[in-house]
Tab-separated table of C-alpha atoms in Angstrom:
chain	number	residue	atom	x	y	z
A	1	MET	CA	-117.254	16.587	58.637
A	2	LEU	CA	-115.471	14.227	60.979
A	3	SER	CA	-111.771	14.572	61.624
A	4	THR	CA	-109.459	11.679	60.863
A	5	GLU	CA	-108.833	11.131	64.574
A	6	HIS	CA	-112.583	11.062	65.254
A	7	LYS	CA	-113.089	8.487	62.475
A	8	ALA	CA	-110.249	6.405	63.921
A	9	ASN	CA	-111.915	6.491	67.363
A	10	ILE	CA	-115.263	5.426	65.899
A	11	LEU	CA	-113.581	2.553	64.091
A	12	ARG	CA	-111.795	1.441	67.261
A	13	LYS	CA	-115.055	1.469	69.220
A	14	ALA	CA	-116.686	-0.580	66.458
A	15	GLY	CA	-113.973	-3.212	66.814
A	16	TYR	CA	-111.891	-2.392	63.755
A	17	THR	CA	-108.117	-2.620	63.877
A	18	VAL	CA	-106.915	0.923	63.240
A	19	PRO	CA	-103.350	1.350	61.994
A	20	ALA	CA	-100.991	3.446	64.085
A	21	GLY	CA	-100.471	7.028	62.962
A	22	PRO	CA	-97.243	8.472	61.566
A	23	GLY	CA	-95.997	9.578	65.000
A	24	ASN	CA	-95.898	5.985	66.234
A	25	PRO	CA	-92.649	4.037	65.640
A	26	ASN	CA	-94.675	0.942	64.644
A	27	SER	CA	-96.605	2.860	62.001
A	28	PRO	CA	-96.376	1.702	58.410
A	29	TYR	CA	-97.293	5.243	57.302
A	30	GLN	CA	-94.651	7.892	56.760
A	31	THR	CA	-96.999	10.854	56.400
A	32	ALA	CA	-100.207	12.000	58.017
A	33	GLN	CA	-101.823	12.172	54.561
A	34	CYS	CA	-101.177	8.456	53.911
A	35	TRP	CA	-102.540	7.548	57.329
A	36	ALA	CA	-105.600	9.760	56.796
A	37	LYS	CA	-106.294	8.072	53.469
A	38	ALA	CA	-106.089	4.632	55.118
A	39	ILE	CA	-108.474	5.734	57.867
A	40	ASP	CA	-110.864	7.257	55.327
A	41	THR	CA	-110.887	3.997	53.357
A	42	LEU	CA	-111.628	1.968	56.496
A	43	TYR	CA	-114.341	4.428	57.524
A	44	VAL	CA	-116.076	4.226	54.132
A	45	THR	CA	-116.062	0.432	54.423
A	46	TYR	CA	-117.481	0.684	57.949
A	47	ALA	CA	-120.205	3.147	56.909
A	48	ALA	CA	-121.196	1.063	53.886
A	49	SER	CA	-121.447	-2.117	55.964
A	50	ARG	CA	-123.635	-0.345	58.523
A	51	ALA	CA	-125.899	0.999	55.769
A	52	ALA	CA	-126.199	-2.450	54.192
A	53	LYS	CA	-127.066	-4.009	57.562
A	54	SER	CA	-129.684	-1.356	58.157
A	55	LEU	CA	-131.271	-2.070	54.772
A	56	ARG	CA	-131.242	-5.827	55.421
A	57	ASP	CA	-132.845	-5.300	58.839
A	58	ALA	CA	-135.543	-3.044	57.361
A	59	GLU	CA	-136.326	-5.574	54.622
A	60	GLU	CA	-136.488	-8.388	57.171
A	61	ALA	CA	-138.902	-6.373	59.323
A	62	ARG	CA	-141.055	-5.556	56.293
A	63	MET	CA	-141.236	-9.202	55.241
A	64	LEU	CA	-142.056	-10.328	58.795
A	65	ALA	CA	-144.883	-7.787	59.020
A	66	LEU	CA	-146.224	-8.927	55.658
A	67	LEU	CA	-146.110	-12.584	56.686
A	68	GLN	CA	-147.853	-11.804	59.985
A	69	LEU	CA	-150.566	-9.904	58.130
A	70	ARG	CA	-151.103	-12.755	55.694
A	71	SER	CA	-151.133	-15.281	58.511
A	72	ALA	CA	-153.717	-13.261	60.414
A	73	LYS	CA	-155.939	-13.046	57.311
A	74	ALA	CA	-155.639	-16.802	56.747
A	75	TRP	CA	-156.985	-17.482	60.247
A	76	ALA	CA	-159.794	-14.959	59.978
């Protein structure tokens, strides 16, 4: 299982705006638990969007292959 800090780093690298942790004076979170919950929520959103994109890409590839196969049969 990934640590909260690791999830935060992944989110940052993916371009998400990660809220500052409780040690930061600009942090809206008073406790580490609240910050961890916010990070977990962002990470679930990130993971779900990646999974959805992967499914869309796979379906697009399947449809393209099917169309190419049908096109090839039409010319044969």
